[in-house]
């Protein structure tokens, strides 16, 4: 969605490959411009937690405190598979046009389905069951035999609809891939060696027992490091 200053048009897929480290470096550049030599506390959730890790590893003397929530030193194969399918759903939408869609008409259906898959993976089966069970929507709300029947279907669809009009599809693809690429083990040959580069005085790692994208074991791995 960023504009190429040389053409005045969106970069689209001509934008260079994006990594979590690039995001961390951009944040540090902003700190330098603002004249802030050190950060008192970095707080990061999910992708933001990975960015916080990258920042603390690459610039260890500039971070005093580090708080990570549902982050990971590297993505699991399950999480990679989920995001891969999300990207495939977006790219399979004819409106994607190999990334060259007009700003006014992007791959709405692909984004909608990708977001629905993401929403499902952000909660555990237990939580979905406790919140919705087998609650059904009113029959008068159905206009065809295969319309939504259950509250969970309606909820997922509604929240996906809210998202798709506020996020660029190509940006989604770039950020999704950046999460898959991130690997703390690249900083020293192992996750432990990479985490050992962090020099923050205080570190707080928070996880959720039922998280399937960023399992609690990954939070424990970071905490041990």
Tab-separated table of C-alpha atoms in Angstrom:
chain	number	residue	atom	x	y	z
A	1	UNK	CA	0.000	0.000	0.000
A	2	UNK	CA	3.048	2.290	0.275
A	3	UNK	CA	3.585	4.660	-2.636
A	4	UNK	CA	6.705	4.367	-4.774
A	5	UNK	CA	8.044	7.948	-4.974
A	6	UNK	CA	9.579	7.235	-8.386
A	7	UNK	CA	6.270	6.271	-9.990
A	8	UNK	CA	3.610	7.774	-7.762
A	9	UNK	CA	1.924	4.352	-7.747
A	10	UNK	CA	1.718	1.725	-4.995
A	11	UNK	CA	4.752	-0.559	-4.817
A	12	UNK	CA	2.519	-3.624	-4.806
A	13	UNK	CA	4.785	-6.679	-5.217
A	14	UNK	CA	7.725	-4.498	-6.244
A	15	UNK	CA	8.129	-3.635	-2.580
A	16	UNK	CA	11.331	-5.250	-1.270
A	17	UNK	CA	11.098	-8.371	0.929
A	18	UNK	CA	10.077	-7.387	4.460
A	19	UNK	CA	11.412	-8.978	7.643
A	20	UNK	CA	10.631	-8.570	11.324
A	21	UNK	CA	14.121	-7.127	11.664
A	22	UNK	CA	13.217	-4.430	9.121
A	23	UNK	CA	10.294	-3.391	11.315
A	24	UNK	CA	12.534	-3.277	14.391
A	25	UNK	CA	15.146	-1.238	12.522
A	26	UNK	CA	12.474	1.206	11.360
A	27	UNK	CA	11.383	1.628	14.964
A	28	UNK	CA	14.944	2.312	16.035
A	29	UNK	CA	15.326	4.896	13.264
A	30	UNK	CA	12.241	6.648	14.600
A	31	UNK	CA	13.773	6.656	18.092
A	32	UNK	CA	16.974	8.195	16.752
A	33	UNK	CA	15.079	10.906	14.870
A	34	UNK	CA	13.197	11.722	18.074
A	35	UNK	CA	16.472	11.869	19.994
A	36	UNK	CA	15.638	8.910	22.244
A	37	UNK	CA	18.855	6.916	22.814
A	38	UNK	CA	17.328	4.153	24.932
A	39	UNK	CA	13.909	2.615	25.479
A	40	UNK	CA	12.649	2.154	29.018
A	41	UNK	CA	10.255	-0.671	28.130
A	42	UNK	CA	9.276	-2.465	24.937
A	43	UNK	CA	5.919	-4.248	25.021
A	44	UNK	CA	5.057	-6.566	22.140
A	45	UNK	CA	2.151	-8.897	21.380
A	46	UNK	CA	2.307	-11.611	18.695
A	47	UNK	CA	4.038	-10.043	15.657
A	48	UNK	CA	4.839	-7.100	17.919
A	49	UNK	CA	6.455	-9.497	20.375
A	50	UNK	CA	8.684	-10.875	17.642
A	51	UNK	CA	9.584	-7.309	16.684
A	52	UNK	CA	10.418	-6.549	20.311
A	53	UNK	CA	12.638	-9.640	20.422
A	54	UNK	CA	14.438	-8.564	17.256
A	55	UNK	CA	14.960	-5.072	18.677
A	56	UNK	CA	16.316	-6.367	21.986
A	57	UNK	CA	18.666	-8.819	20.248
A	58	UNK	CA	19.988	-6.394	17.630
A	59	UNK	CA	20.269	-3.390	19.954
A	60	UNK	CA	20.815	-4.984	23.378
A	61	UNK	CA	22.236	-1.879	25.055
A	62	UNK	CA	19.221	0.232	24.129
A	63	UNK	CA	16.437	-1.730	25.868
A	64	UNK	CA	16.010	-1.600	29.641
A	65	UNK	CA	12.867	-3.716	30.080
A	66	UNK	CA	11.173	-6.226	27.799
A	67	UNK	CA	7.571	-7.484	27.960
A	68	UNK	CA	6.431	-10.158	25.514
A	69	UNK	CA	2.876	-11.474	25.171
A	70	UNK	CA	2.128	-14.537	23.024
A	71	UNK	CA	5.286	-14.150	20.968
A	72	UNK	CA	7.726	-16.740	19.629
A	73	UNK	CA	11.418	-17.106	18.921
A	74	UNK	CA	10.431	-18.861	15.687
A	75	UNK	CA	7.129	-19.939	14.159
A	76	UNK	CA	5.955	-23.525	14.525
A	77	UNK	CA	5.170	-25.580	11.431
A	78	UNK	CA	1.470	-25.454	12.377
A	79	UNK	CA	1.450	-21.650	12.488
A	80	UNK	CA	3.347	-21.498	9.190
A	81	UNK	CA	0.775	-23.820	7.610
A	82	UNK	CA	-2.121	-21.636	8.787
A	83	UNK	CA	-0.549	-18.462	7.422
A	84	UNK	CA	0.408	-20.210	4.186
A	85	UNK	CA	-3.232	-21.153	3.639
A	86	UNK	CA	-4.301	-17.579	4.416
A	87	UNK	CA	-1.926	-16.264	1.762
A	88	UNK	CA	-3.157	-18.881	-0.694
A	89	UNK	CA	-6.761	-17.809	-0.119
A	90	UNK	CA	-5.864	-14.205	-0.917
A	91	UNK	CA	-3.834	-15.080	-4.006
A	92	UNK	CA	-6.533	-17.415	-5.326
A	93	UNK	CA	-9.052	-14.566	-5.444
A	94	UNK	CA	-9.212	-13.447	-9.116
A	95	UNK	CA	-9.442	-9.858	-7.891
A	96	UNK	CA	-5.900	-10.109	-6.511
A	97	UNK	CA	-4.561	-9.897	-10.082
A	98	UNK	CA	-1.057	-11.046	-9.112
A	99	UNK	CA	-0.888	-8.157	-6.658
A	100	UNK	CA	-1.797	-5.508	-9.230
A	101	UNK	CA	-5.352	-4.818	-8.069
A	102	UNK	CA	-6.642	-1.222	-8.045
A	103	UNK	CA	-6.885	0.434	-4.642
A	104	UNK	CA	-10.651	0.690	-4.965
A	105	UNK	CA	-11.191	-3.008	-5.678
A	106	UNK	CA	-8.920	-5.535	-4.010
A	107	UNK	CA	-9.307	-9.268	-3.309
A	108	UNK	CA	-12.136	-8.814	-0.817
A	109	UNK	CA	-13.325	-12.433	-0.845
A	110	UNK	CA	-9.817	-13.816	-0.402
A	111	UNK	CA	-9.128	-11.418	2.462
A	112	UNK	CA	-12.470	-12.280	4.009
A	113	UNK	CA	-11.745	-16.011	4.019
A	114	UNK	CA	-8.157	-15.518	5.199
A	115	UNK	CA	-9.349	-13.405	8.098
A	116	UNK	CA	-11.986	-15.967	9.048
A	117	UNK	CA	-9.325	-18.677	9.162
A	118	UNK	CA	-7.140	-16.411	11.275
A	119	UNK	CA	-9.945	-15.629	13.704
A	120	UNK	CA	-10.651	-19.332	14.188
A	121	UNK	CA	-6.981	-20.007	14.977
A	122	UNK	CA	-6.738	-17.119	17.463
A	123	UNK	CA	-8.952	-18.979	19.942
A	124	UNK	CA	-8.964	-22.536	21.227
A	125	UNK	CA	-11.731	-25.049	20.552
A	126	UNK	CA	-12.550	-24.922	24.254
A	127	UNK	CA	-13.063	-21.158	24.228
A	128	UNK	CA	-15.246	-21.248	21.119
A	129	UNK	CA	-17.349	-23.979	22.702
A	130	UNK	CA	-17.761	-22.057	25.951
A	131	UNK	CA	-18.722	-18.838	24.153
A	132	UNK	CA	-21.059	-20.204	21.502
A	133	UNK	CA	-21.698	-23.902	21.995
A	134	UNK	CA	-24.328	-24.892	19.439
A	135	UNK	CA	-26.330	-21.658	19.671
A	136	UNK	CA	-28.369	-21.127	16.525
A	137	UNK	CA	-29.377	-17.901	14.843
A	138	UNK	CA	-33.035	-17.113	14.193
A	139	UNK	CA	-34.423	-18.950	11.184
A	140	UNK	CA	-35.914	-15.747	9.769
A	141	UNK	CA	-32.359	-14.445	9.240
A	142	UNK	CA	-31.703	-17.164	6.660
A	143	UNK	CA	-32.512	-16.390	3.035
A	144	UNK	CA	-31.241	-19.637	1.488
A	145	UNK	CA	-30.823	-23.273	2.602
A	146	UNK	CA	-27.078	-22.888	3.172
A	147	UNK	CA	-27.008	-19.546	4.978
A	148	UNK	CA	-25.373	-19.448	8.405
A	149	UNK	CA	-27.209	-21.504	11.008
A	150	UNK	CA	-24.979	-21.147	14.052
A	151	UNK	CA	-23.956	-18.106	16.083
A	152	UNK	CA	-20.277	-18.968	15.700
A	153	UNK	CA	-20.604	-18.701	11.906
A	154	UNK	CA	-22.264	-15.307	12.131
A	155	UNK	CA	-19.693	-14.018	14.636
A	156	UNK	CA	-16.686	-15.048	12.540
A	157	UNK	CA	-18.219	-13.590	9.390
A	158	UNK	CA	-19.111	-10.273	11.037
A	159	UNK	CA	-15.638	-9.752	12.478
A	160	UNK	CA	-13.963	-10.678	9.199
A	161	UNK	CA	-16.132	-8.141	7.381
A	162	UNK	CA	-14.968	-5.404	9.757
A	163	UNK	CA	-11.328	-6.206	9.040
A	164	UNK	CA	-11.180	-6.470	5.262
A	165	UNK	CA	-11.980	-2.827	4.553
A	166	UNK	CA	-9.166	-1.567	6.781
A	167	UNK	CA	-6.192	-3.671	5.647
A	168	UNK	CA	-4.372	-3.886	2.332
A	169	UNK	CA	-4.073	-7.410	0.914
A	170	UNK	CA	-0.459	-7.132	-0.245
A	171	UNK	CA	0.544	-5.677	3.115
A	172	UNK	CA	-1.118	-8.679	4.734
A	173	UNK	CA	0.939	-11.031	2.564
A	174	UNK	CA	4.210	-9.281	3.375
A	175	UNK	CA	3.602	-9.191	7.131
A	176	UNK	CA	2.402	-12.790	7.202
A	177	UNK	CA	5.547	-14.012	5.472
A	178	UNK	CA	7.750	-11.894	7.741
A	179	UNK	CA	6.381	-13.767	10.755
A	180	UNK	CA	7.219	-17.119	9.143
A	181	UNK	CA	10.748	-15.986	8.297
A	182	UNK	CA	11.664	-14.733	11.772
A	183	UNK	CA	14.048	-17.037	13.619
A	184	UNK	CA	16.033	-16.103	16.717
A	185	UNK	CA	18.306	-19.087	15.996
A	186	UNK	CA	19.867	-17.055	13.187
A	187	UNK	CA	21.597	-14.987	15.872
A	188	UNK	CA	24.176	-17.465	17.076
A	189	UNK	CA	23.147	-20.853	15.693
A	190	UNK	CA	20.391	-21.699	18.190
A	191	UNK	CA	17.407	-20.102	19.887
A	192	UNK	CA	19.271	-20.188	23.195
A	193	UNK	CA	22.290	-18.395	21.717
A	194	UNK	CA	20.089	-15.771	20.118
A	195	UNK	CA	18.141	-15.069	23.298
A	196	UNK	CA	21.404	-14.844	25.246
A	197	UNK	CA	22.188	-11.627	23.372
A	198	UNK	CA	19.347	-9.818	25.154
A	199	UNK	CA	20.672	-7.563	27.914
A	200	UNK	CA	17.427	-6.101	29.284
A	201	UNK	CA	17.444	-5.746	33.070
A	202	UNK	CA	13.920	-7.080	33.476
A	203	UNK	CA	12.048	-9.477	31.215
A	204	UNK	CA	8.409	-10.518	31.467
A	205	UNK	CA	7.044	-13.254	29.209
A	206	UNK	CA	3.293	-13.904	29.140
A	207	UNK	CA	1.560	-16.788	27.400
A	208	UNK	CA	-1.851	-18.418	27.178
A	209	UNK	CA	-2.286	-22.112	27.944
A	210	UNK	CA	-4.778	-22.667	25.124
A	211	UNK	CA	-2.930	-20.648	22.447
A	212	UNK	CA	-2.425	-22.830	19.366
A	213	UNK	CA	-0.485	-20.331	17.218
A	214	UNK	CA	1.986	-19.345	19.951
A	215	UNK	CA	1.857	-22.303	22.370
A	216	UNK	CA	2.801	-21.835	26.005
A	217	UNK	CA	5.894	-23.974	25.416
A	218	UNK	CA	7.235	-21.223	23.164
A	219	UNK	CA	6.788	-18.645	25.916
A	220	UNK	CA	8.594	-20.957	28.326
A	221	UNK	CA	11.413	-21.325	25.805
A	222	UNK	CA	11.842	-17.552	25.688
A	223	UNK	CA	11.632	-17.246	29.482
A	224	UNK	CA	14.341	-19.866	29.959
A	225	UNK	CA	16.593	-17.993	27.548
